[in-house]
Short mmCIF file of C-alpha atoms in Angstrom, two decimals:
data_model
loop_
_atom_site.label_atom_id
_atom_site.label_comp_id
_atom_site.label_asym_id
_atom_site.label_seq_id
_atom_site.Cartn_x
_atom_site.Cartn_y
_atom_site.Cartn_z
CA MET A 1 216.01 33.35 134.64
CA TYR A 2 213.51 34.81 137.11
CA GLU A 3 214.51 32.38 139.87
CA HIS A 4 218.20 33.19 139.34
CA SER A 5 217.47 36.92 139.56
CA VAL A 6 215.42 36.54 142.75
CA SER A 7 218.10 34.33 144.30
CA ALA A 8 220.88 36.80 143.46
CA THR A 9 218.87 39.69 144.89
CA TYR A 10 218.25 37.96 148.22
CA CYS A 11 221.86 36.81 148.45
CA LYS A 12 222.90 40.46 148.21
CA LEU A 13 220.39 41.42 150.89
CA GLY A 14 221.80 38.77 153.23
CA ALA A 15 225.27 40.31 153.05
CA ALA A 16 223.97 43.66 154.26
CA ALA A 17 222.76 42.09 157.50
CA ALA A 18 226.04 40.35 158.32
CA SER A 19 227.85 43.59 159.12
CA ASN A 20 225.18 45.14 161.36
CA ASP A 21 225.05 45.08 165.17
CA TRP A 22 221.41 44.61 166.16
CA SER A 23 219.68 45.54 169.43
CA VAL A 24 216.22 44.86 170.82
CA GLY A 25 213.87 47.57 169.53
CA ASP A 26 215.76 48.16 166.26
CA SER A 27 213.70 48.59 163.11
CA CYS A 28 214.69 46.41 160.19
CA LEU A 29 213.43 44.68 157.08
CA ALA A 30 213.00 40.97 157.84
CA ARG A 31 212.52 38.11 155.41
CA TYR A 32 209.27 36.21 155.96
CA CYS A 33 209.79 32.46 155.48
CA GLU A 34 206.42 31.77 153.83
CA ASP A 35 207.02 33.96 150.77
CA ASP A 36 210.74 34.92 151.02
CA LEU A 37 209.87 38.63 150.85
CA TYR A 38 211.17 41.35 153.17
CA TYR A 39 208.76 43.29 155.41
CA PRO A 40 209.25 46.13 157.92
CA ALA A 41 209.80 44.64 161.38
CA LYS A 42 211.14 45.36 164.86
CA ILE A 43 213.55 43.15 166.77
CA GLU A 44 211.89 41.94 169.99
CA GLU A 45 214.41 39.41 171.30
CA ILE A 46 217.97 38.30 170.58
CA ARG A 47 219.47 34.93 171.49
CA GLU A 48 222.68 33.14 170.55
CA GLU A 49 222.41 32.13 166.92
CA LYS A 50 223.15 28.48 166.08
CA PRO A 51 223.05 26.69 162.70
CA ASP A 52 219.58 25.26 163.38
CA GLN A 53 218.33 28.09 165.61
CA PRO A 54 217.88 31.64 164.25
CA GLY A 55 218.84 34.34 166.73
CA TYR A 56 216.38 37.20 166.17
CA LEU A 57 212.70 37.34 167.11
CA VAL A 58 211.05 40.00 164.95
CA ARG A 59 207.51 41.41 164.94
CA TYR A 60 206.29 42.33 161.46
CA GLU A 61 204.91 45.87 161.56
CA GLY A 62 201.38 46.19 160.27
CA TYR A 63 200.80 42.44 160.61
CA GLY A 64 201.52 41.82 164.29
CA ASN A 65 202.89 38.31 163.88
CA THR A 66 206.37 37.25 165.01
CA ASP A 67 209.02 34.94 163.60
CA TRP A 68 212.55 33.84 164.48
CA VAL A 69 214.98 34.82 161.72
CA SER A 70 218.73 34.56 161.24
CA SER A 71 221.11 37.47 160.80
CA ASP A 72 221.13 36.66 157.07
CA ASP A 73 217.39 37.39 156.94
CA ILE A 74 217.39 40.96 158.29
CA ILE A 75 218.67 44.21 156.85
CA PRO A 76 218.65 47.79 158.15
CA ALA A 77 215.48 49.79 157.50
CA THR A 78 217.39 53.07 157.18
CA SER A 79 218.93 54.66 154.13
CA ASP A 80 222.44 53.63 155.28
CA ASP A 81 222.32 50.66 152.91
CA GLY A 82 219.94 52.12 150.33
CA SER A 83 216.80 50.67 151.86
CA GLN A 84 213.75 52.78 152.52
CA GLU A 85 210.88 52.57 154.98
CA ASP A 86 208.58 51.23 152.24
CA GLY A 87 210.77 48.14 151.88
CA ASN A 88 212.43 49.08 148.59
CA VAL A 89 216.16 48.45 148.45
CA ASP A 90 218.73 49.94 146.11
CA MET A 91 220.67 46.81 145.14
CA GLU A 92 223.65 48.87 143.94
CA SER A 93 224.49 49.57 147.59
CA VAL A 94 224.49 45.91 148.71
CA PRO A 95 227.80 43.97 148.50
CA ASP A 96 228.20 41.36 145.75
CA ASN A 97 229.96 38.76 147.93
CA ALA A 98 226.81 37.68 149.77
CA SER A 99 225.89 34.23 150.95
CA ALA A 100 222.34 33.85 152.28
CA LYS A 101 221.17 30.91 154.38
CA ARG A 102 217.63 29.58 154.27
CA HIS A 103 215.99 28.58 157.55
CA VAL A 104 212.71 26.77 157.97
CA HIS A 105 210.40 28.47 160.45
CA LYS A 106 207.27 26.99 161.95
CA THR A 107 205.58 30.28 162.87
CA LYS A 108 202.74 31.21 160.52
CA LYS A 109 201.92 34.70 159.32
#
């Protein structure tokens, strides 16, 4: 039951990212591949996204490390979608028709 709940939550988060236009320097919440949790981050670089190549290089704020993530793994860090600067997200504001993709990243935290 717990795994299903976690999976459903992150699927909803992925949908929020799909409709956003990102730019270098934007603040966001980015999923970290080692623990599948979202952390405050800034977008440092954008490249063409391919199925096996995530398109967004983010730097996790407060940690300093970077990771390449897909558009499914980032959400706005503003209250536009119910998220807050502390990383909490109001799931009522995230669309139900989400489909999240999981990417394997080699960068360590």
